[in-house]
PDB file of C-alpha atoms in Angstrom:
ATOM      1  CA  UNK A 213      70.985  88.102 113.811  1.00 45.00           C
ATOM      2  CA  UNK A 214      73.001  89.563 111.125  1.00 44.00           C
ATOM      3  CA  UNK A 215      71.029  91.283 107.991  1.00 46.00           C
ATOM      4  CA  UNK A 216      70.944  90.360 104.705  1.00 43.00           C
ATOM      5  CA  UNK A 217      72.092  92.695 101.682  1.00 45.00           C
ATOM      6  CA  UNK A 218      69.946  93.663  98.836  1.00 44.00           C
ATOM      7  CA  UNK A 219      68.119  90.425  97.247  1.00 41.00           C
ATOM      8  CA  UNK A 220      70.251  88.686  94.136  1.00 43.00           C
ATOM      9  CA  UNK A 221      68.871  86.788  91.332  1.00 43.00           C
ATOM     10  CA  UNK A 222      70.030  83.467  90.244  1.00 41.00           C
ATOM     11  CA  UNK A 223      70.022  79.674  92.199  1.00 39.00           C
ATOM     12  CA  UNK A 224      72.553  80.342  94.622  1.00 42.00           C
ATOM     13  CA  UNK A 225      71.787  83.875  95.606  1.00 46.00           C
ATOM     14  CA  UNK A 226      72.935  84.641  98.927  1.00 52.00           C
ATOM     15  CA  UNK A 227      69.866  84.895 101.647  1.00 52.00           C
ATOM     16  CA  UNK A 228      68.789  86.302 104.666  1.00 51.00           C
ATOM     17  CA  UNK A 229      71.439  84.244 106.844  1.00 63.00           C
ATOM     18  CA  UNK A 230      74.066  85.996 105.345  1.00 81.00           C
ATOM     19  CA  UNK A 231      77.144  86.860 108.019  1.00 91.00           C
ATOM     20  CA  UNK A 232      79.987  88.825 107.753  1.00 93.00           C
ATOM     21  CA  UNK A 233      83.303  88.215 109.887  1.00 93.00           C
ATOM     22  CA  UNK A 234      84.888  90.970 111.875  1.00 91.00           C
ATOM     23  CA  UNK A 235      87.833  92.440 110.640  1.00 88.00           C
ATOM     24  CA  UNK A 236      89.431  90.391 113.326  1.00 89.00           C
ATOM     25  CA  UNK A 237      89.113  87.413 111.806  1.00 93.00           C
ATOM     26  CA  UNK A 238      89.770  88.551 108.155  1.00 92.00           C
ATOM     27  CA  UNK A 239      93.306  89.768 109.888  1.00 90.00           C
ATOM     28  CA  UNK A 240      94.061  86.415 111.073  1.00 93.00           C
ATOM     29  CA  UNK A 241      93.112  84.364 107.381  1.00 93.00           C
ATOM     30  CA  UNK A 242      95.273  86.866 106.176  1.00 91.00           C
ATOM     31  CA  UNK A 243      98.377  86.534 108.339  1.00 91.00           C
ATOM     32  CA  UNK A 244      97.512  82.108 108.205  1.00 94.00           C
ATOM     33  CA  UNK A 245      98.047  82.493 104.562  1.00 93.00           C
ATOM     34  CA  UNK A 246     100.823  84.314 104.377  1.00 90.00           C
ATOM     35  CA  UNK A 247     102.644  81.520 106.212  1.00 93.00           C
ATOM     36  CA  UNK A 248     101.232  78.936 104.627  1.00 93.00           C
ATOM     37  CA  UNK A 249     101.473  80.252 100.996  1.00 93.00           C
ATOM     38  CA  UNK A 250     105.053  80.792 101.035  1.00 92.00           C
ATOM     39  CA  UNK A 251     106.447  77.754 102.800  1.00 93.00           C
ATOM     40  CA  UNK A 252     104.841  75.494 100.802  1.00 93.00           C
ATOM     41  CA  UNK A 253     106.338  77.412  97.919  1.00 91.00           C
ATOM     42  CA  UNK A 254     109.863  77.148  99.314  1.00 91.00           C
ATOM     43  CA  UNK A 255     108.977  74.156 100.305  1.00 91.00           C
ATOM     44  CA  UNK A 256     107.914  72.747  96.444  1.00 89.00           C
ATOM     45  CA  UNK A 257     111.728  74.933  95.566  1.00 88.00           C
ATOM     46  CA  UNK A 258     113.745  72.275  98.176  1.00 88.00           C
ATOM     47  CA  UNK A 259     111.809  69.414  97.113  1.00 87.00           C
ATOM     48  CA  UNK A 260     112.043  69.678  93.080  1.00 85.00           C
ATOM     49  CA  UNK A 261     115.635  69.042  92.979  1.00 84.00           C
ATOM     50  CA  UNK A 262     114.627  65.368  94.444  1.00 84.00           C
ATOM     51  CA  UNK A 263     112.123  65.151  91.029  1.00 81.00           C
ATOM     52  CA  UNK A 264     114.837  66.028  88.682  1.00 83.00           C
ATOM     53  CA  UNK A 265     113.272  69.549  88.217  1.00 79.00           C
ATOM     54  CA  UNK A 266     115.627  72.394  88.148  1.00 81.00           C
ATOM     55  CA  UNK A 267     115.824  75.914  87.358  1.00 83.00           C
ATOM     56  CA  UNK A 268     112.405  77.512  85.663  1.00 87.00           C
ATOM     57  CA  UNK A 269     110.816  73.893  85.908  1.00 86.00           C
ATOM     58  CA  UNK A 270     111.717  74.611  89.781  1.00 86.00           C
ATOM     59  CA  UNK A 271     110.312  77.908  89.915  1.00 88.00           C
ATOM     60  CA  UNK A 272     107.520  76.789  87.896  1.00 90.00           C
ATOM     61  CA  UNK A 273     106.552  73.931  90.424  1.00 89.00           C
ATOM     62  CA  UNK A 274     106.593  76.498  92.841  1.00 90.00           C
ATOM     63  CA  UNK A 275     104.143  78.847  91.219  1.00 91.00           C
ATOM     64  CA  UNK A 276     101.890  75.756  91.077  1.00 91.00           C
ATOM     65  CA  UNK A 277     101.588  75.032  94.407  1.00 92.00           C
ATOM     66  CA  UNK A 278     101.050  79.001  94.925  1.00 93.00           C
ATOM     67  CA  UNK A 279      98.290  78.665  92.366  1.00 93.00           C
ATOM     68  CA  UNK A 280      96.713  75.661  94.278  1.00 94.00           C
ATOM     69  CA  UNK A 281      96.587  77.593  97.451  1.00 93.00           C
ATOM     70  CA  UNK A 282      95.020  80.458  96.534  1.00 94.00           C
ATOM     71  CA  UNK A 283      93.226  81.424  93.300  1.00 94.00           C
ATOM     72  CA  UNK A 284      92.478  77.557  92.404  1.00 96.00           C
ATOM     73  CA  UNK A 285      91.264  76.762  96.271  1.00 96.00           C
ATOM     74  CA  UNK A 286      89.334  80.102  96.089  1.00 96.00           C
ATOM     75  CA  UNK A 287      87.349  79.385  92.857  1.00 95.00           C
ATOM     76  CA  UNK A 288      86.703  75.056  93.568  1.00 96.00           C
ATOM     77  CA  UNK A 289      85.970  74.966  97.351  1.00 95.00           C
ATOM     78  CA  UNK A 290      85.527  79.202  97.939  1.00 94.00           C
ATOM     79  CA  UNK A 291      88.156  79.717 100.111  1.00 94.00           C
ATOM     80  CA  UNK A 292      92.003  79.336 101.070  1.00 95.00           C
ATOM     81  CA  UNK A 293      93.348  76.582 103.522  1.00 95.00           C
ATOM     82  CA  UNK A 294      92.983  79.696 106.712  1.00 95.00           C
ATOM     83  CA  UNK A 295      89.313  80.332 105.312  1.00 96.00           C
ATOM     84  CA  UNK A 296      88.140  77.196 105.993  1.00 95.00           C
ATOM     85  CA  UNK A 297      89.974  77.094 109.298  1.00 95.00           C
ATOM     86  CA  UNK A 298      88.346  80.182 110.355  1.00 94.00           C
ATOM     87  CA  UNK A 299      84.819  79.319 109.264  1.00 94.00           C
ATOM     88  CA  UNK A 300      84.747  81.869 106.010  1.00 95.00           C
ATOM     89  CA  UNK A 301      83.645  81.785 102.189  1.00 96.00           C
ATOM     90  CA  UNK A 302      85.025  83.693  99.159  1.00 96.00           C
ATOM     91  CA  UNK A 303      81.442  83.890  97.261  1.00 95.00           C
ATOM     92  CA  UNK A 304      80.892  86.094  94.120  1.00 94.00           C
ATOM     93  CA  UNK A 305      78.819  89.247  95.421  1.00 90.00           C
ATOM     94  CA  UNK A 306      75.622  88.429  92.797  1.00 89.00           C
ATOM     95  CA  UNK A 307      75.277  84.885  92.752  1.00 89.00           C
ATOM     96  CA  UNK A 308      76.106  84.256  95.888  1.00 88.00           C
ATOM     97  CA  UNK A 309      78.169  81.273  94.409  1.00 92.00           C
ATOM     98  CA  UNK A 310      81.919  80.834  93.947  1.00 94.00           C
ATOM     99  CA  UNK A 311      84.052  82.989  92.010  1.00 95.00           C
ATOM    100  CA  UNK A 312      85.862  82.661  88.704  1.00 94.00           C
ATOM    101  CA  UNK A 313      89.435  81.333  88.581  1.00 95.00           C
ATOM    102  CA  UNK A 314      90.279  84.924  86.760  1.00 94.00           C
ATOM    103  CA  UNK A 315      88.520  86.667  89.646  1.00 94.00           C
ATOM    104  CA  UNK A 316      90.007  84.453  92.365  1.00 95.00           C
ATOM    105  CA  UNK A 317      93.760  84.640  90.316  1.00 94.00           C
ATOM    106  CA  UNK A 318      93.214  89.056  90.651  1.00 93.00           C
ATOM    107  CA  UNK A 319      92.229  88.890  94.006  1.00 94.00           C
ATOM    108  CA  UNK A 320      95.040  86.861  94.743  1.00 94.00           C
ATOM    109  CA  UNK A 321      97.289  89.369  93.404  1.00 91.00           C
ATOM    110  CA  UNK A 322      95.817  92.826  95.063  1.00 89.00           C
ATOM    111  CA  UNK A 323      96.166  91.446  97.841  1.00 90.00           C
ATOM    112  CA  UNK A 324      99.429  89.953  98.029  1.00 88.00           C
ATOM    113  CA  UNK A 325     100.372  93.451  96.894  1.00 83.00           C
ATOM    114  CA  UNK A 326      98.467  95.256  99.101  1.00 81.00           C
ATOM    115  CA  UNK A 327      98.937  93.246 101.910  1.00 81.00           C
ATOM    116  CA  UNK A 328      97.256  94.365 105.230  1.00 79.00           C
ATOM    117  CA  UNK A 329      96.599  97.740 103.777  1.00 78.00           C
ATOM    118  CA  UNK A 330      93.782  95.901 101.516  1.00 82.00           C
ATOM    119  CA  UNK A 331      91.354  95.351 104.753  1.00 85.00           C
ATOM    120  CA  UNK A 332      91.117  99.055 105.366  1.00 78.00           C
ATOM    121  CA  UNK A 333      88.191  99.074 103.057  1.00 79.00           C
ATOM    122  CA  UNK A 334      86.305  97.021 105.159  1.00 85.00           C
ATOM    123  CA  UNK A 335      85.873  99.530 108.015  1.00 78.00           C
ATOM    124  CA  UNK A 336      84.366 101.740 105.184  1.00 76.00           C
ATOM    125  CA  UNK A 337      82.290  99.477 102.637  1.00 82.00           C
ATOM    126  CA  UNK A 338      79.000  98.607 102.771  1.00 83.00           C
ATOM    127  CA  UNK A 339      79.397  94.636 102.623  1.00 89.00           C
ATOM    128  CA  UNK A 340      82.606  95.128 104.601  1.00 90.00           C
ATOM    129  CA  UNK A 341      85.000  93.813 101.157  1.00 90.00           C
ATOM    130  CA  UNK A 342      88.476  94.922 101.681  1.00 90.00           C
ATOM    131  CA  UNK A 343      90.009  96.367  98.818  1.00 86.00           C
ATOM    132  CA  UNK A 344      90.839  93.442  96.704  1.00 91.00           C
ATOM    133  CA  UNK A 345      87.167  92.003  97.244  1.00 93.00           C
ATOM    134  CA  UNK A 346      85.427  95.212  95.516  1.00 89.00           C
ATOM    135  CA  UNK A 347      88.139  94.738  92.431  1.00 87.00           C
ATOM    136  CA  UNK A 348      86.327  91.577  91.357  1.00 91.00           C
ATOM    137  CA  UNK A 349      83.275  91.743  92.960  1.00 91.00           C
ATOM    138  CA  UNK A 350      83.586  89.037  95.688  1.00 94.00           C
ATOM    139  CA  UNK A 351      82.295  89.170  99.641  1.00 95.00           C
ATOM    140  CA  UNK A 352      84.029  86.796 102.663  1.00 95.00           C
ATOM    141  CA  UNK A 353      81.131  86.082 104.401  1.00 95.00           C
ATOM    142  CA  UNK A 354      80.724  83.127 107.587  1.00 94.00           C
ATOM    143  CA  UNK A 355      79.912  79.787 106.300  1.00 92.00           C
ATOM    144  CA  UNK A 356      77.861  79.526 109.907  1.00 90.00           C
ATOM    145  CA  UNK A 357      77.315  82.347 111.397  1.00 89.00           C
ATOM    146  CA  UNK A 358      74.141  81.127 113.776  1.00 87.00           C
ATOM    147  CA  UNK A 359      76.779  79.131 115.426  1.00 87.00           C
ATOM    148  CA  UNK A 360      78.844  81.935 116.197  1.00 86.00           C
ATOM    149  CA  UNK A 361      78.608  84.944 119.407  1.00 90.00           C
ATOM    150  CA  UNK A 362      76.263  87.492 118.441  1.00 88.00           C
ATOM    151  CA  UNK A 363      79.555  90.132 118.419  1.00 87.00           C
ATOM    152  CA  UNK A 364      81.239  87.658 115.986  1.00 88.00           C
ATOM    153  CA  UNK A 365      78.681  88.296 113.375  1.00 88.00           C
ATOM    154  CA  UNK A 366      77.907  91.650 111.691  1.00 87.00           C
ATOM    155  CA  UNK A 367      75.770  92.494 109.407  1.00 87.00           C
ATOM    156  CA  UNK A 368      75.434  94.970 106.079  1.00 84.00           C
ATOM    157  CA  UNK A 369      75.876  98.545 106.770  1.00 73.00           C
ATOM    158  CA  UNK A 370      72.485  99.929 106.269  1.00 62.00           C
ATOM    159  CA  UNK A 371      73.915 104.026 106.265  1.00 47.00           C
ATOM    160  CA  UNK A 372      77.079 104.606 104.035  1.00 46.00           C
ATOM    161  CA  UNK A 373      78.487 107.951 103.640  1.00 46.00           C
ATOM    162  CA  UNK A 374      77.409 107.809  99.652  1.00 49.00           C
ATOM    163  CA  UNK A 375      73.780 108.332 101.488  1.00 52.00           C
ATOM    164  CA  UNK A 376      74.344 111.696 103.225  1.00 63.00           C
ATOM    165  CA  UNK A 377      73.822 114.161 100.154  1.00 75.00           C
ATOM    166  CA  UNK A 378      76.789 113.142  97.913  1.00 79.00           C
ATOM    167  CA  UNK A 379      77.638 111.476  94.054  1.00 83.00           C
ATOM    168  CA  UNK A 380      80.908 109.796  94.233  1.00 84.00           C
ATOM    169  CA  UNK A 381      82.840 108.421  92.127  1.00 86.00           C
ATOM    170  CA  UNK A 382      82.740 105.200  90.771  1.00 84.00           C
ATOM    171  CA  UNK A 383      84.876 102.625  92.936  1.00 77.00           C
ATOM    172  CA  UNK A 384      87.358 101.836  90.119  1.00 79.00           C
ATOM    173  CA  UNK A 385      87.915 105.495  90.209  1.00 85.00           C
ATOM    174  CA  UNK A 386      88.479 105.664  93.718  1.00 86.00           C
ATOM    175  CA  UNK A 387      90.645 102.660  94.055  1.00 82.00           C
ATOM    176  CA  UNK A 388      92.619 104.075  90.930  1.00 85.00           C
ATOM    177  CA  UNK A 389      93.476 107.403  92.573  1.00 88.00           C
ATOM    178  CA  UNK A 390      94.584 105.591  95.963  1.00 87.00           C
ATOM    179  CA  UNK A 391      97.061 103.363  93.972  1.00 86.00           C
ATOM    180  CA  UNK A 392      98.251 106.473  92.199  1.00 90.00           C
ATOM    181  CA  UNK A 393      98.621 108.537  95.018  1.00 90.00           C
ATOM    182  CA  UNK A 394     100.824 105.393  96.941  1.00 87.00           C
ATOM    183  CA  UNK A 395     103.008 105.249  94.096  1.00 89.00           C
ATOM    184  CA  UNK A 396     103.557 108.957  94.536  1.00 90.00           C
ATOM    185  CA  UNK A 397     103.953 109.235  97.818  1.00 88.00           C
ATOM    186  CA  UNK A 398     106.717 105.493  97.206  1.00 87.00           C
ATOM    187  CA  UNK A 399     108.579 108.024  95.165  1.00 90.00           C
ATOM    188  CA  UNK A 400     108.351 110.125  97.207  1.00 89.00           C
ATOM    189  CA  UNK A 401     110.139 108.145 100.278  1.00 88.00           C
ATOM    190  CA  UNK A 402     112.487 107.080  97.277  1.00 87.00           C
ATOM    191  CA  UNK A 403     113.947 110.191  96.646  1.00 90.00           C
ATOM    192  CA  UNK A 404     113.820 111.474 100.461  1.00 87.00           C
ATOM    193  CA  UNK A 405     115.927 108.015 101.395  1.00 86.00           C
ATOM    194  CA  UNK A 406     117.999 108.934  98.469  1.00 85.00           C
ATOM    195  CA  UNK A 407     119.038 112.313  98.867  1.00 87.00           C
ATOM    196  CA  UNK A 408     119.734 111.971 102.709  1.00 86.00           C
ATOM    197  CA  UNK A 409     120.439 108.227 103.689  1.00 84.00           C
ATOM    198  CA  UNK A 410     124.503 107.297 102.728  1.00 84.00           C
ATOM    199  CA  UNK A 411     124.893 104.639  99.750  1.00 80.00           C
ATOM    200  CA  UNK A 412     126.528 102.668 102.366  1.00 82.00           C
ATOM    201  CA  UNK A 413     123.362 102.450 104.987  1.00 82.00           C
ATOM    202  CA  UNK A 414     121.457 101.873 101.824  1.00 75.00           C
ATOM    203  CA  UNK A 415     123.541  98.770 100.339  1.00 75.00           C
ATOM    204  CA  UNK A 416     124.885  97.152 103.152  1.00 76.00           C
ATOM    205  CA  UNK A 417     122.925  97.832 106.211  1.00 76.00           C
ATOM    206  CA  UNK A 418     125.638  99.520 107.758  1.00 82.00           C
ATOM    207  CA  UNK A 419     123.735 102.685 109.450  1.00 83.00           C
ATOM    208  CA  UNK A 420     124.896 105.767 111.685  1.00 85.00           C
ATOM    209  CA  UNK A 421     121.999 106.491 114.773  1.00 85.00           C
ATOM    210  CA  UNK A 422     120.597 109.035 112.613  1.00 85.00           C
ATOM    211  CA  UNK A 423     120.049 106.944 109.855  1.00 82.00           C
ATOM    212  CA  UNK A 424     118.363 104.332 111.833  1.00 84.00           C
ATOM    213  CA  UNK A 425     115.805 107.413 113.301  1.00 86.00           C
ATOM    214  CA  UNK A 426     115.337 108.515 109.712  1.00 86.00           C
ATOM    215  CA  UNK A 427     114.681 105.347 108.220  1.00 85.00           C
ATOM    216  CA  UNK A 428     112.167 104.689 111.035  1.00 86.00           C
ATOM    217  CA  UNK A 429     110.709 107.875 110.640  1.00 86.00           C
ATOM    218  CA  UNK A 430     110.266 107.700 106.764  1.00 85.00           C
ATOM    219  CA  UNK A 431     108.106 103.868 107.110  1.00 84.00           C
ATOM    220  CA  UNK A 432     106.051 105.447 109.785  1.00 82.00           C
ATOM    221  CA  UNK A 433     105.158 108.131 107.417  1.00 84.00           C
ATOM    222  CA  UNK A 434     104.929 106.016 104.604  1.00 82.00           C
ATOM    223  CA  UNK A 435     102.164 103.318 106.264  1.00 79.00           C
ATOM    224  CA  UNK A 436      99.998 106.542 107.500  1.00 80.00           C
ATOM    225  CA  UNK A 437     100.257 107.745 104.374  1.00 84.00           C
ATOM    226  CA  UNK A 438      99.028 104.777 103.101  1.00 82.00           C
ATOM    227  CA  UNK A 439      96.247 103.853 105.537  1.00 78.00           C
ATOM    228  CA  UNK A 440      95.084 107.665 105.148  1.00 82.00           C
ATOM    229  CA  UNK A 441      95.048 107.342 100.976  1.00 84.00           C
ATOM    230  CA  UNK A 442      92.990 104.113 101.339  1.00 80.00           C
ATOM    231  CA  UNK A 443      90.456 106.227 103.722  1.00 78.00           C
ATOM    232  CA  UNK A 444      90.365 109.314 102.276  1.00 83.00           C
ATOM    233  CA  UNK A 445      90.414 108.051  98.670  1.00 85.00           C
ATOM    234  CA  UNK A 446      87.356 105.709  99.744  1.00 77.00           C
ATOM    235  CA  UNK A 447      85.600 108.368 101.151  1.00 79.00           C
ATOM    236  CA  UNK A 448      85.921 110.847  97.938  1.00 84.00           C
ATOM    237  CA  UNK A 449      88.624 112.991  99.782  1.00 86.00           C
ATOM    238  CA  UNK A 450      91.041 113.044  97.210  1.00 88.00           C
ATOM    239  CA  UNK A 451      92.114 115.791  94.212  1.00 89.00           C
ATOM    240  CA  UNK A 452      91.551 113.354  91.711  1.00 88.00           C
ATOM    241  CA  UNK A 453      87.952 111.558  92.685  1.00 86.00           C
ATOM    242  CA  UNK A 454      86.630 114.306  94.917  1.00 88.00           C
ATOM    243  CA  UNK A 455      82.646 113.588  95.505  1.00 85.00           C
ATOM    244  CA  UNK A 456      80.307 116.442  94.666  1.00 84.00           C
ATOM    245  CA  UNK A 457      77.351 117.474  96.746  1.00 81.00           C
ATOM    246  CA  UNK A 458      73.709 116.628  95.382  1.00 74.00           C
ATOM    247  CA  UNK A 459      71.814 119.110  93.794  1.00 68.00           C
ATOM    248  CA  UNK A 460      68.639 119.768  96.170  1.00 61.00           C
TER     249      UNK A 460
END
């Protein structure tokens, strides 16, 4: 049986039946909604024509239906379309309740930015929140998990690193640092593409061998780059938010 974390105040505070989903299944809402999410949105873009909506009405009927399938589904029912097919809850990590519609409209936007790189927290946090959970606060947790395999269900970390003799930073800090360092390290691929990829591989697609290998080469460096800035900046690795040891 899965722990709970620390006890919360207030009516709806989460309790001792508390699950949390393996990153396994946090993967597959992910990938769900990112089918979902954007068909229905060029979907709503075929279909407003037929309504007499054109242009940034369009566009705007779009955004709507984007709006309705994540941050508005989040905050009423406390979970996307793929979070209710998998069994899992959005719930605000205090109350145990749902979140706020400006909570649930952030979280929608980390991760769509962040993509799959935003779960790499969860191998690392205590309540196992991928990046864009710990921005606002939130926890995906099982709506059921006595109904689930005992692997299926896991429960709060009870040892973090932040335990072992060491301050760290505060999380905005550390999240702060790792977006600054990917934007960096962006530029950085920017410049290297630049200076040794042709303007004709970059405009038209139209690449020598070599160019292919390099271009290969430079988005393999750039997602370990990426996955090592999320673990290393979580971990207080980083010139920037470096932890410090405890005095004895």
């Amino acid at each position: 049986m899965a722990h709970s974390p620390r006890p919360h105040t207030g009516a709806q505070a989460l309790d001792e039946r508390i699950g949390y989903p393996r990153i396994s299944r946090r993967l597959q809402a992910l990938l769900i909604d990112g089918l979902i999410v954007p068909i229905s949105a060029i979907g709503a873009l075929i279909l407003a024509p037929q309504l007499g909506l054109h242009g940034v009405y369009a566009a705007g009927t779009a955004a709507l239906v984007v709006f309705m399938l994540e941050p508005f589904l989040v905050s009423v029912t406390g979970g996307t379309l793929a979070h209710h097919l998998l069994g899992l809850r959005v719930v605000n990590r205090r109350s145990g309740g749902n979140i706020g519609i400006f909570a649930a409209g952030v979280r929608f936007l980390a991760k769509t930015l962040l993509g799959l790189f935003s779960l790499a927290s969860i191998l690392l946090t205590r309540q196992h929140q991928a990046i864009h959970d710990v921005l606002v606060g939130s926890l995906v947790v099982l709506k059921h998990p006595e109904q689930l395999p005992a692997h299926e269900v896991l429960g709060e970390r009870r040892v973090e690193q932040q335990e072992h003799g060491y301050l760290y930073p505060s999380r905005a800090r550390r999240i702060l640092m790792i977006v600054i360092y990917n934007v960096l390290g962006l530029l950085a691929i920017a410049i290297v593409s630049a200076s040794l990829i042709s303007e004709r591989c970059g405009l038209s697609g139209r690449c020598s061998s070599a160019e292919d290998a390099l271009n290969a080469v430079l988005s393999v460096l750039w997602i370990a780059g990426v996955v090592a800035s999320i673990v290393l900046g979580w971990q207080g690795r980083l010139i920037g938010s470096r932890r410090r040891v405890k005095d004895p």
